[in-house]
Short mmCIF file of C-alpha atoms and ligand atoms in Angstrom, two decimals:
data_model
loop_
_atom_site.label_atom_id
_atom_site.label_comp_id
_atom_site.label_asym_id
_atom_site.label_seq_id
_atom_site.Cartn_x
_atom_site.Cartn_y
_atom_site.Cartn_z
CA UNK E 1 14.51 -69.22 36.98
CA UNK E 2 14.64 -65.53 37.88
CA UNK E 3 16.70 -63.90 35.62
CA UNK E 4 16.49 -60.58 35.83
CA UNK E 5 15.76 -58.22 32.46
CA UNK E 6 16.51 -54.82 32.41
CA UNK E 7 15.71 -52.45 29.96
CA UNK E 8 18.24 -50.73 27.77
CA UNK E 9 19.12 -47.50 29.04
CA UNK E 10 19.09 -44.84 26.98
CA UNK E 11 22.31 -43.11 26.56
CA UNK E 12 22.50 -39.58 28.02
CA UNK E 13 21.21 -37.22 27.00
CA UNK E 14 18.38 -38.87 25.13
CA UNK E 15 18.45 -36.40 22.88
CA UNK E 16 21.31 -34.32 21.57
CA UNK E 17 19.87 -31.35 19.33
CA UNK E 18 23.79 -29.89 19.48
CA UNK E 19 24.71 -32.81 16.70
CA UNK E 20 22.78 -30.42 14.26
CA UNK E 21 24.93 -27.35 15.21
CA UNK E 22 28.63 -28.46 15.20
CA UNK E 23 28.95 -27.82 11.15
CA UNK E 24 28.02 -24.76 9.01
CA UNK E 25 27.15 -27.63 6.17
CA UNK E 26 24.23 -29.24 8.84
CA UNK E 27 23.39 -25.54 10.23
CA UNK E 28 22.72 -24.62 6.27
CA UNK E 29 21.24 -27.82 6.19
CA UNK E 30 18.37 -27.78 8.81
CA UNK E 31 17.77 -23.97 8.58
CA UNK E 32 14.24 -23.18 8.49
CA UNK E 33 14.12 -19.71 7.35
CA UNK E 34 16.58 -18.28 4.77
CA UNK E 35 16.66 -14.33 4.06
CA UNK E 36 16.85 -13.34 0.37
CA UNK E 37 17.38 -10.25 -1.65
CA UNK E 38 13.70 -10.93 -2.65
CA UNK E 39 12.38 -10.08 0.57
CA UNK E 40 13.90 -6.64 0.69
CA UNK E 41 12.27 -3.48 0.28
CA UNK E 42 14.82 -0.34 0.18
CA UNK E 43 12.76 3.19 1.36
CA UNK E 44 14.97 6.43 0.32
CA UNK E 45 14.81 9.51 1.03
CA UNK E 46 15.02 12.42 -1.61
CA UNK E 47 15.09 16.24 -1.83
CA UNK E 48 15.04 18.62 -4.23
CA UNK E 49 18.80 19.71 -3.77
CA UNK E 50 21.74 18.76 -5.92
CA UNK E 51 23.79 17.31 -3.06
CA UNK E 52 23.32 14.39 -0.72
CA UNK E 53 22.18 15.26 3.35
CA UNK E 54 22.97 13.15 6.01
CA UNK E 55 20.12 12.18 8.31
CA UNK E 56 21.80 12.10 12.20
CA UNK E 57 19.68 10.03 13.77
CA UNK E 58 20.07 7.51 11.21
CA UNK E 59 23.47 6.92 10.77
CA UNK E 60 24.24 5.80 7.37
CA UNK E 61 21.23 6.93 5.46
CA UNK E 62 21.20 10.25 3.47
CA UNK E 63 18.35 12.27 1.78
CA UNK E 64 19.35 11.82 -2.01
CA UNK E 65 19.26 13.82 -4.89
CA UNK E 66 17.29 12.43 -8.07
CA UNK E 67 20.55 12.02 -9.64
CA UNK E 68 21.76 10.45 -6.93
CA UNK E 69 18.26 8.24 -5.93
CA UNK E 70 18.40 7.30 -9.56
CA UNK E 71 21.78 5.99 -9.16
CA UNK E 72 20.62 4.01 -5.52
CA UNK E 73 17.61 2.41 -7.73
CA UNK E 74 20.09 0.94 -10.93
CA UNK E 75 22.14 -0.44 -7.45
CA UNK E 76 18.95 -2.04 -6.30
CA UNK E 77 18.29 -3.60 -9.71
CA UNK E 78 21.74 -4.86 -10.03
CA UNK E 79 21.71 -6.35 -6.69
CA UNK E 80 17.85 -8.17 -6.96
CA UNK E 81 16.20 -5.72 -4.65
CA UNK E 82 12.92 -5.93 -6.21
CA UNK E 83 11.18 -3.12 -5.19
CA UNK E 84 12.08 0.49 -3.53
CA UNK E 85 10.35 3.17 -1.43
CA UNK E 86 10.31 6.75 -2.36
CA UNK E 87 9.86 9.63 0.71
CA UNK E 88 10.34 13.37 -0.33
CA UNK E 89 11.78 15.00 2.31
CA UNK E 90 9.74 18.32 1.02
CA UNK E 91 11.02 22.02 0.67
CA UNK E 92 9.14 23.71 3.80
CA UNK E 93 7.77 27.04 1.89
CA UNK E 94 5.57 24.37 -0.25
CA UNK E 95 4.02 22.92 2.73
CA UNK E 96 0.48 24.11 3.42
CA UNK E 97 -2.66 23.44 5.40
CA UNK E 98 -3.99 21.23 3.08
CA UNK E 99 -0.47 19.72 1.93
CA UNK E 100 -1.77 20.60 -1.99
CA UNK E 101 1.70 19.81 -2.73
CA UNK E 102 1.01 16.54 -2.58
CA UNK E 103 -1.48 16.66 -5.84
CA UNK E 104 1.56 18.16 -7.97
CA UNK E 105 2.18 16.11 -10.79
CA UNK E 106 5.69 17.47 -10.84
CA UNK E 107 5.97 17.12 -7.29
CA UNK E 108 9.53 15.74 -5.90
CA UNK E 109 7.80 12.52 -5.75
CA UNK E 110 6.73 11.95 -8.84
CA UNK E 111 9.92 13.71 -10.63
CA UNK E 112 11.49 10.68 -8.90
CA UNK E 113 8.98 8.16 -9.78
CA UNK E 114 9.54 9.22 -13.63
CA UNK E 115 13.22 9.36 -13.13
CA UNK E 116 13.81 5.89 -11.52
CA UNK E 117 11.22 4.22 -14.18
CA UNK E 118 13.40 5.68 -16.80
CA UNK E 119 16.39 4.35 -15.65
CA UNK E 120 15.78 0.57 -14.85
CA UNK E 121 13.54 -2.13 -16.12
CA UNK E 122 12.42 -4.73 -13.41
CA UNK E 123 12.16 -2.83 -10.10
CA UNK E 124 8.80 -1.95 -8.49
CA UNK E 125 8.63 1.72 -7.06
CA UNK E 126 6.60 2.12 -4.00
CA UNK E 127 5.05 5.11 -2.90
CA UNK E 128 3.60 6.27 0.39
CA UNK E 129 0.28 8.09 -0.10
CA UNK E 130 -0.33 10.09 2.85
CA UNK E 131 0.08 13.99 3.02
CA UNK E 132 2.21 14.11 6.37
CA UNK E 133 5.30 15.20 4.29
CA UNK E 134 3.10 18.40 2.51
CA UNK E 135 1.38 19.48 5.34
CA UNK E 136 2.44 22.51 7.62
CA UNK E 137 0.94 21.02 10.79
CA UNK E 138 2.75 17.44 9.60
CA UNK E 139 -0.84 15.43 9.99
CA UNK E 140 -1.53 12.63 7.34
CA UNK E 141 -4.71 14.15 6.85
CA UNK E 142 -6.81 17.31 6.63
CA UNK E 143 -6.78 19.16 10.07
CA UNK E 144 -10.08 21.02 10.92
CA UNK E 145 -10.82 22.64 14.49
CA UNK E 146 -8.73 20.37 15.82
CA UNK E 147 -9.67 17.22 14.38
CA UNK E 148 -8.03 14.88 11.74
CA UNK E 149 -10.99 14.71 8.94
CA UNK E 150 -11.60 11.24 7.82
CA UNK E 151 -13.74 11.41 4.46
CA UNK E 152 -12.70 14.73 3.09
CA UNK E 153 -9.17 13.46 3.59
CA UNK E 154 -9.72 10.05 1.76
CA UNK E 155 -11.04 12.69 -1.31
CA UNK E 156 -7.21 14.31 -0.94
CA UNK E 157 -5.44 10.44 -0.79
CA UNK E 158 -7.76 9.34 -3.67
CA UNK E 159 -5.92 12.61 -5.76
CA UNK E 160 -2.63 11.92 -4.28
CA UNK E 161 -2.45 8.08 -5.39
CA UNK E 162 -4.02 9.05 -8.74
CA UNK E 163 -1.26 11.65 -9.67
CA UNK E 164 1.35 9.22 -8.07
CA UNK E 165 -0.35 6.23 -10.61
CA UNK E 166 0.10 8.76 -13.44
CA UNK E 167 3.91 9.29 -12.51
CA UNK E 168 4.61 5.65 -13.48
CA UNK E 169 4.64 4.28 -9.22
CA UNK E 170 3.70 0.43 -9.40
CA UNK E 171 2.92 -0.18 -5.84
CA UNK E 172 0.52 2.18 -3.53
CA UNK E 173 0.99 2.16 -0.13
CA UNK E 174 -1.96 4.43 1.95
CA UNK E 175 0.30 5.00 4.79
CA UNK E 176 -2.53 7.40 6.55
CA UNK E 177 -4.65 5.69 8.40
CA UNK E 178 -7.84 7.03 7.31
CA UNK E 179 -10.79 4.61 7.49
CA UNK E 180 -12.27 3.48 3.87
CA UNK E 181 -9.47 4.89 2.17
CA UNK E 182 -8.24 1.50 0.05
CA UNK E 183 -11.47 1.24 -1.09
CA UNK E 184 -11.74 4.79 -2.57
CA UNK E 185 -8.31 4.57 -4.25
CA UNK E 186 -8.75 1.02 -5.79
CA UNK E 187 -12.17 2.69 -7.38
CA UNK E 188 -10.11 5.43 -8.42
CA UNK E 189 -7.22 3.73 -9.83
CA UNK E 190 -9.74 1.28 -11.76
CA UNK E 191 -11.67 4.10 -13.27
CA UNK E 192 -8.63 5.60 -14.81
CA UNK E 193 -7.25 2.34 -16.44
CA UNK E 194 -4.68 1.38 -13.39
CA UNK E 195 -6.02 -1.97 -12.83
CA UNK E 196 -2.10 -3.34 -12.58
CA UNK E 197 -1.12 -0.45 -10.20
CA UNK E 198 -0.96 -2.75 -6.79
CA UNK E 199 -1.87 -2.17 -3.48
CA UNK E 200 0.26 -2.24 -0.38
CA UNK E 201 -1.93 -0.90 2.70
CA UNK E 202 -0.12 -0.02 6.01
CA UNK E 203 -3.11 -1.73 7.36
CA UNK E 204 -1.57 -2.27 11.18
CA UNK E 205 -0.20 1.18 11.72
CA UNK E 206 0.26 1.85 15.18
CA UNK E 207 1.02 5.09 16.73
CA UNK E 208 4.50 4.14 17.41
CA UNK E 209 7.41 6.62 19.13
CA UNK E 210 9.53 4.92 16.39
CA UNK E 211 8.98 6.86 13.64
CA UNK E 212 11.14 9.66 14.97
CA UNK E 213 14.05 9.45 13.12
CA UNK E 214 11.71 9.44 9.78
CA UNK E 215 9.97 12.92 10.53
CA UNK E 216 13.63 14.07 10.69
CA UNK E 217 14.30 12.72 7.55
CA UNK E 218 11.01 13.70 5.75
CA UNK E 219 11.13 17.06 7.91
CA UNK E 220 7.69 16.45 9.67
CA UNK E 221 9.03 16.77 12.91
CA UNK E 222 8.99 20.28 13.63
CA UNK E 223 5.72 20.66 11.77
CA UNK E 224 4.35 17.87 14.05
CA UNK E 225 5.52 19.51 17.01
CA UNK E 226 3.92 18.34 20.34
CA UNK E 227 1.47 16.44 18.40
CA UNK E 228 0.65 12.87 17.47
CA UNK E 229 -1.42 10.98 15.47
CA UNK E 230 -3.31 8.46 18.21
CA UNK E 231 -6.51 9.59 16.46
CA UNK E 232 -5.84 8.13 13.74
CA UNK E 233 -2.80 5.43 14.13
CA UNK E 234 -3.29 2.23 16.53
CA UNK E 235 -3.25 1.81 19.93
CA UNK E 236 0.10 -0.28 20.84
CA UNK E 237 -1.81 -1.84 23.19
CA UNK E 238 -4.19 -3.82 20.55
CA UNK E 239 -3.67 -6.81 18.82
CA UNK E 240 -7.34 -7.73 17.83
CA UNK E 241 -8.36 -4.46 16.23
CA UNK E 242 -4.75 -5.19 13.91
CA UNK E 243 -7.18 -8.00 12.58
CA UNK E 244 -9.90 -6.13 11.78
CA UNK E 245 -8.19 -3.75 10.25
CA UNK E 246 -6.32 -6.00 8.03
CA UNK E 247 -9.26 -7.60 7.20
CA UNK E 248 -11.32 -4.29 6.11
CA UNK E 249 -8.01 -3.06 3.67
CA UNK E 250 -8.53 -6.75 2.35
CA UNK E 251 -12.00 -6.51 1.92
CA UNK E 252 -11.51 -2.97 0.61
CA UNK E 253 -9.19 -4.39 -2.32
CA UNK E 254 -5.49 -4.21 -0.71
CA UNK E 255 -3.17 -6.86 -2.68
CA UNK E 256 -0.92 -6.72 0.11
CA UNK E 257 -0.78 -5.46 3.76
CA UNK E 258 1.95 -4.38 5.95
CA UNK E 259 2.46 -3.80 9.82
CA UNK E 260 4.44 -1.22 11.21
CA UNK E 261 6.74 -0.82 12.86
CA UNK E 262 8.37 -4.45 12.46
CA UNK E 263 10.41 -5.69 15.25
CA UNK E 264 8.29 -4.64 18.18
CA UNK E 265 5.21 -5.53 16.82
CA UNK E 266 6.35 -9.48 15.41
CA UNK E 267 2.77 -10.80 17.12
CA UNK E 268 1.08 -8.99 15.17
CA UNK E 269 2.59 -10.01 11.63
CA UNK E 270 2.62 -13.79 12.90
CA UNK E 271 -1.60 -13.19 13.48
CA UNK E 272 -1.83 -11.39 10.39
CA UNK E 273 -0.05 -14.40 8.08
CA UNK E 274 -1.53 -17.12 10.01
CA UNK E 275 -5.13 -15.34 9.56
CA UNK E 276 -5.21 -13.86 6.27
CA UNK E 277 -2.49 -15.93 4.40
CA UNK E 278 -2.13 -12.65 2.06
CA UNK E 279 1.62 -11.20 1.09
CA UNK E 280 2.49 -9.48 4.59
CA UNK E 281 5.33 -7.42 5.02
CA UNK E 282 6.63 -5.60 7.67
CA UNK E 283 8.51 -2.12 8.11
CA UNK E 284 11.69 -1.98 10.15
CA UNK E 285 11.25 1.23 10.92
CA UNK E 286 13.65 4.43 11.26
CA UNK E 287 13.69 4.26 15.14
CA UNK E 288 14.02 0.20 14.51
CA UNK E 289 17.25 1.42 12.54
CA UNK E 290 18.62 3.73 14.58
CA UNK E 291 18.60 1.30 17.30
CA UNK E 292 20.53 -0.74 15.93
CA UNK E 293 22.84 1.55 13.79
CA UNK E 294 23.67 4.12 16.21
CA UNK E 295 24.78 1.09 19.08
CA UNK E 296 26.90 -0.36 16.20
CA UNK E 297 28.25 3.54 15.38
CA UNK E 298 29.21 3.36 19.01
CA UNK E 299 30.86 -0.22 18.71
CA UNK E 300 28.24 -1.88 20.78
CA UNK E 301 26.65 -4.33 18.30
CA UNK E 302 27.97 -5.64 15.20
CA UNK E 303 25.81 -3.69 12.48
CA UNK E 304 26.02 -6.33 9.94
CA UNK E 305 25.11 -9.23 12.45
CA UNK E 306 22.58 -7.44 14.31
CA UNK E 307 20.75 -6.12 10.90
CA UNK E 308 21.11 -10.05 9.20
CA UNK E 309 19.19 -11.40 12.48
CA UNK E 310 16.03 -8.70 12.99
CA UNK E 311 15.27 -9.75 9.62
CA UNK E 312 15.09 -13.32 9.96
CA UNK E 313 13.05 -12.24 12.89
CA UNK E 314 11.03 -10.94 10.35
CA UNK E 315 10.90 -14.40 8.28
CA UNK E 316 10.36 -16.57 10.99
CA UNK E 317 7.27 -14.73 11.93
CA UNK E 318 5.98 -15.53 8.46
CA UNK E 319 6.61 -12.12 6.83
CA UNK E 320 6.77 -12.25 2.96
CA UNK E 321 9.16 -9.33 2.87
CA UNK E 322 10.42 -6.39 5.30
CA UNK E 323 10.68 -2.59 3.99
CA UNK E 324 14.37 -1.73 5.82
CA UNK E 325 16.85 0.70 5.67
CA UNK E 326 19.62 -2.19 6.14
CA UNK E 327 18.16 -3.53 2.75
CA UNK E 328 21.12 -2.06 0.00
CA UNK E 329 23.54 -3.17 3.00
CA UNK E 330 22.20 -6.88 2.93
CA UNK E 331 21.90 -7.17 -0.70
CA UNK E 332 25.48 -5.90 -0.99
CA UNK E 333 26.52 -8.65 1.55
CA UNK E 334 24.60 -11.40 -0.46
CA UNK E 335 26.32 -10.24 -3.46
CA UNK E 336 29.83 -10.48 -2.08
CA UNK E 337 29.01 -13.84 -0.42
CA UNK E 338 27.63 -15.40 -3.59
CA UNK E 339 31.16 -13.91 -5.60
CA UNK E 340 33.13 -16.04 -3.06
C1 PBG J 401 3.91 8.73 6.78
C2 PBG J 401 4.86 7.69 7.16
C3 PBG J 401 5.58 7.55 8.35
C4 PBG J 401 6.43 6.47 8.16
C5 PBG J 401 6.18 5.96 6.89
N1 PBG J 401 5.20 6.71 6.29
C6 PBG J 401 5.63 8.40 9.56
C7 PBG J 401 4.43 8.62 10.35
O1 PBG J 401 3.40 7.99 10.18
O2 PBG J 401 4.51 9.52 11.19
C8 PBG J 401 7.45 5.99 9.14
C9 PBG J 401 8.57 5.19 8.60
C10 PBG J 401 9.73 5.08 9.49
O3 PBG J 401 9.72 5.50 10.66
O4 PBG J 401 10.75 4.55 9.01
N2 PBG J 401 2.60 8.57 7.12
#
């Protein structure tokens, strides 16, 4: 007997990965990544006038008064923002050679810092320690015939995150560059009883065309002039060398590590995580923003869409957090969805 015996066909398509997608109950339901206020870092800009300044080439953001930053950082709280950013956007007659400004205990920084710790109870206060907003030539470090100088300017950073400590910031964040500098400030910090002051190091800084927008903010800009910082901040070409240089700020002491800028750079915080396993964040940077926010000015993207997305990008490279400029927006948005 001959009977022939077929095998069952499969149906067609074998496999249908659309059957996930038709509801917004089974999209929640299979999502992988989720963002949450908790990743959000919020960086603000202040200055030492009584009135708010608009920053053009980042539509949306101002530079804030105290009042006024003070009033941003009790928003944060509310919303679950855990931590903010403070950048002084510094008056240009106090910027020097040497950026001394930047060891002034009553400095526009740490008048914040003081401020913002007065006013809430459970948000973290970052600051940058770098002396690119004090200086007159708008380097991160000391400039000498020509050259950015490494050890002398780690000395400077050391003074800079101790006065910065003493102002009441919670989170460090060497911003500079400067070889050996985490080490130096985690001594410092120890020796003068700020074992719980934490350490964020920009540890994969690259020289980046990005930060543009920022130096208008901060005011660097025109001090910069023609000049960059490729001595000091990464090649964009490397990816290896991020590596090493997370590992030394890790070895050095660093609690936490960051790459920067964010969105153009999502290799290198997916090598960093899978490597290191450490709390790794990521700045979406000015230029990052004003992508984005100036083609949604213009109608051409949806801001709110566009912002929600790059940071899932920033989750689904395994980013603990992302420092971003959209960050009050999203929290706000969280908030009203949550009220519905
Ligand atoms: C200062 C500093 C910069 C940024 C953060 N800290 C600018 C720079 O290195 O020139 C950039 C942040 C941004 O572009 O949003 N060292």
């Amino acid at each position: 007997m001959t009977e022939s015996f077929s095998f069952p066909q499969p149906a067609f398509p074998v496999s249908r990965p659309r059957r996930l997608r038709r509801t917004d109950w089974a999209r929640r339901m299979v999502a992988e990544h989720r963002l949450s206020c908790d990743d959000l870092i919020w960086p603000i800009f202040i200055h030492s006038r009584k009135d708010n300044a608009p920053i053009p080439s980042m539509p949306g953001v101002e530079r804030l008064s105290i009042e006024a930053a003070v009033s941003a950082a009790k928003e944060a709280e509310d919303l679950g923002i855990p931590a903010i950013a403070l950048f002084p956007a510094t008056d240009p007659e106090l910027k020097t050679a040497e950026g001394k400004e930047a060891l002034n205990a009553d400095n526009l920084v740490c008048q914040a810092v003081r401020a913002v710790k007065q006013a809430t109870t459970n948000l973290g206060v970052l600051c940058d320690v770098a002396l690119d907003p004090y200086t007159d030539h708008g380097h991160d470090g000391l400039l000498w015939d020509g050259e950015i100088l490494n050890d002398e300017t780690v000395a400077v950073l050391v003074q800079q995150a101790l006065v910065q400590a003493r102002a009441g910031c919670d989170i460090i964040a060497p911003s500079d560059m400067m070889d050996g500098r985490i080490g130096a400030i985690r001594a410092a910090l120890d020796k003068e009883g700020f074992q719980h002051v934490q350490i964020m190091a920009y540890a994969a800084k690259y020289a980046s065309a990005f930060y543009g927008p920022f130096r208008d903010a901060v005011g660097s800009a025109v001090n910069l002039g023609r000049g960059d910082k490729r001595t000091y901040q990464m090649n964009p070409a490397n990816g290896d060398e991020a590596l090493r240089e997370v590992a030394l700020d890790i070895g050095e002491g660093a609690d936490m590590v960051m790459v920067k800028p964010g969105m153009p750079y999502l290799d290198i915080c997916w090598r960093v995580k899978q490597t290191f396993g450490l709390p790794t964040f990521a700045y979406q940077v000015s230029g990052e923003y004003a992508m984005l926010a100036g083609a949604a000015e213009r109608g051409w993207l949806d801001r709110a869409k566009v912002a929600w997305e790059s940071l899932l990008a920033f989750k689904r490279a395994g980013c603990d957090g992302v420092l971003t400029y959209f960050a009050r927006d999203i929290a706000r948005m969280m908030a009203e969805a949550d009220s519905r």
